[in-house]
């Protein structure tokens, strides 16, 4: 059967290209681009004729190959300097070499004995747990935290969910900071609060954070005399 | 089947429960009952005579490797140093506080859909969360936020290190 | 402290994860570092020479008792459920992260030539890969690296124990 190439056999366009280079016993540093491009496109056609969805990456590499081919067809300029010019294949070759190296690394890793498959550790039987110490260490993982958050979001009405974008987190950071300063000092002037904000961005965030805290009625701002300094206090001391 | 004893030892070691001789027989149809019994006897004897830190005991109808009883004081030292992990409830509560701070308890509960008193108390005790003040609205609810220790535990420089919604989407989480 | 070797053996056995020599030192202030090192060496040698079903391996920066690799066919019968397996895509992604860490997602994708969201998520879930922070460049992308668990699962002492690390470095990629 000539159509026995399955897309899932290849780990992407680079993998397919590497396969073609090996099959044709081609020197990776001197790829006959016309031949390889033809074979690559033929493979894509076969895959398509099998009604397999081609990932965009495969088509992108096809475009790259055609581009290189057209560049190589351009007549060479007369000046000898052009000899020094970059080979249009160079970038692709470097990419292929890097990929090949990691493919080998992957094969080496794939050969290592794997825990719970090739080797096993002591069975997980219950053991007595003595009491814990006071200021204990906590085993935590950022991914667990994110995952927990996503779990909640997915169970909640999407309309209710505010976008957690960069800005929102930055704002939370700033609000946290302001409240911390207000804990140690009873009342801060606007100048004091803005002191640390060296960049325009930080200045804006500090303002936004102050407004948000006021809106939420967590802090209050006072001005003793008109045009006097504005001071910020915790709403509930 | 030249190393029956080794195979049985590995099986007992890897098992989550005391392993009965009959179960070993089922796993090793290549060996006869008497062969297995004999190998087990030799193993028990080997562990007894070699004066190491482990014993092969016959408990709960099966065989199990255990640390010697007199070594318990050292094992206790090992186990007491083991860092506890956070429960799902605590982790979810912490995640909401981290991303939505400053936040009041009512809002956390609205998001989680359940009472969060217990996990919140635990997080406060672990110093991952702190009271940041009160909101000047009826009931004057307490507002919560994360601590410096929270950043340390999760290896974050500051809160802006938390992955954003877009980045989470990117990972397909 | 007449039986240092026995105590150390029991500690390693009782520990859920590979036990580092330094940790043993902390647990046994009665013994000196060189004494512990010597006892560990003797234990490793003892397991090697006694031809049982177990080996004492040096993995993930610590010591762990494990079943011998050639006994896997029998242990698999004991363990119900299928053994953990990683897809080729996941393993390729893992290999790139292992050799190139800390690395951002974009760079992994440039090397593999395909999107890595799905395998990356799987690796994070399996705790083989972790978020290490953010790169200090515009956009502050998340950087990834391997975990201690990765070393434990693949039986590596540390990252320098990765196969042909040197060859890859020499290529300067």
XYZ file of C-alpha atoms in Angstrom, chain B:
173
model
C 12.438 -19.093 37.133
C 15.876 -19.253 38.624
C 15.308 -16.405 41.023
C 11.994 -17.088 42.672
C 13.115 -15.530 45.937
C 14.081 -12.254 44.257
C 10.771 -12.045 42.412
C 8.774 -12.689 45.590
C 10.801 -10.114 47.485
C 10.137 -7.515 44.773
C 6.424 -8.350 44.743
C 6.089 -7.976 48.507
C 8.074 -4.745 48.388
C 5.961 -3.185 45.632
C 2.595 -4.272 46.993
C 0.366 -1.697 48.687
C -0.984 -4.338 51.084
C 0.365 -7.345 52.935
C 0.684 -9.978 50.217
C -0.852 -13.400 50.978
C 1.014 -16.517 49.850
C -2.010 -17.548 47.757
C -1.922 -14.216 45.921
C 1.775 -14.769 45.173
C 0.820 -18.164 43.820
C -1.705 -16.573 41.468
C 0.833 -14.051 40.242
C 3.438 -16.756 39.669
C 1.698 -19.727 38.059
C 5.154 -20.835 36.955
C 5.919 -21.871 40.546
C 4.210 -24.465 42.713
C 2.679 -23.759 46.112
C 5.386 -25.596 48.044
C 8.119 -23.785 46.078
C 6.606 -20.441 47.009
C 6.202 -21.436 50.659
C 9.803 -22.526 50.790
C 11.077 -19.340 49.165
C 9.003 -17.243 51.578
C 10.458 -19.112 54.535
C 13.984 -18.521 53.266
C 13.265 -14.825 52.752
C 11.907 -14.372 56.270
C 14.984 -16.138 57.618
C 17.303 -14.052 55.439
C 15.838 -10.809 56.751
C 16.045 -12.062 60.316
C 19.672 -13.056 60.074
C 21.089 -10.151 58.115
C 20.648 -7.567 60.867
C 19.515 -4.712 58.600
C 16.837 -2.111 59.220
C 13.946 -4.139 57.815
C 11.933 -7.213 58.727
C 9.702 -9.370 56.616
C 6.626 -9.880 58.754
C 3.603 -12.030 58.397
C 0.716 -9.638 59.091
C -2.964 -9.437 58.238
C -2.817 -12.718 56.395
C 0.029 -11.651 54.165
C 3.704 -10.752 53.973
C 4.961 -7.214 54.278
C 8.334 -5.516 54.579
C 8.512 -3.130 57.513
C 11.063 -1.137 59.389
C 12.213 -2.728 62.632
C 10.155 -1.664 65.595
C 13.142 -0.433 67.603
C 14.009 2.010 64.801
C 10.680 3.869 65.174
C 12.238 6.928 66.876
C 14.265 7.663 63.753
C 11.357 7.084 61.404
C 9.292 9.534 63.431
C 11.954 12.192 62.825
C 11.674 11.560 59.110
C 7.906 11.767 59.016
C 7.564 14.846 61.171
C 9.624 16.822 58.690
C 7.334 15.980 55.819
C 5.650 19.101 54.478
C 1.863 18.842 54.416
C 0.059 19.671 51.221
C -3.052 21.805 50.892
C -6.501 20.269 50.569
C -8.530 20.909 47.435
C -10.868 23.184 49.380
C -7.930 25.177 50.741
C -6.292 25.384 47.340
C -9.475 26.585 45.655
C -10.097 29.172 48.343
C -6.501 30.321 48.114
C -6.715 30.590 44.327
C -9.787 32.813 44.534
C -8.147 35.071 47.113
C -4.929 35.259 45.103
C -6.631 36.303 41.890
C -9.411 38.422 43.354
C -7.886 40.125 46.362
C -8.843 42.157 48.274
C -11.950 40.043 48.733
C -14.537 39.452 51.447
C -15.598 36.021 52.630
C -19.063 36.355 51.114
C -17.594 36.830 47.666
C -15.321 33.818 48.040
C -18.328 31.749 49.012
C -20.333 33.033 46.098
C -17.579 31.848 43.784
C -16.995 28.480 45.419
C -20.661 27.891 46.096
C -19.938 26.539 49.588
C -19.026 27.755 53.037
C -15.304 28.495 53.255
C -14.907 29.048 57.001
C -12.781 25.958 57.552
C -10.365 26.336 54.626
C -10.104 30.072 55.281
C -9.180 29.438 58.907
C -6.544 26.940 57.801
C -5.050 29.387 55.316
C -4.892 32.094 57.972
C -3.174 29.692 60.361
C -0.681 28.695 57.696
C -0.064 32.413 57.128
C -0.804 32.144 53.428
C -3.701 34.559 53.765
C -4.158 37.538 56.043
C -6.795 39.983 57.152
C -6.241 43.260 55.362
C -8.964 45.359 56.940
C -12.720 45.753 56.840
C -15.072 47.091 54.279
C -17.174 50.070 55.321
C -20.473 48.531 54.344
C -23.204 47.053 56.552
C -21.774 44.190 58.569
C -18.280 45.546 58.057
C -17.017 42.357 56.472
C -13.380 41.403 56.797
C -11.271 41.645 53.653
C -8.636 39.070 52.869
C -5.475 39.061 50.801
C -2.396 36.928 50.299
C 0.816 37.227 52.276
C 4.498 37.418 51.494
C 4.708 33.814 52.637
C 2.203 32.889 49.927
C 4.594 34.276 47.335
C 7.495 32.346 48.868
C 5.629 29.059 49.005
C 4.536 29.288 45.378
C 7.837 30.660 44.140
C 6.436 33.957 42.913
C 8.370 37.200 42.819
C 5.165 39.192 43.170
C 1.497 38.776 42.321
C 2.057 39.822 38.735
C 3.903 36.509 38.331
C 0.553 34.716 38.534
C -0.441 33.418 35.121
C -3.183 35.469 33.475
C -6.437 34.208 32.057
C -5.068 34.363 28.522
C -2.018 32.319 29.449
C -4.220 29.739 31.131
C -6.314 29.494 27.980
C -3.132 29.092 25.992
C -2.300 25.987 27.946
C -5.809 24.717 27.491
C -6.311 24.486 31.238
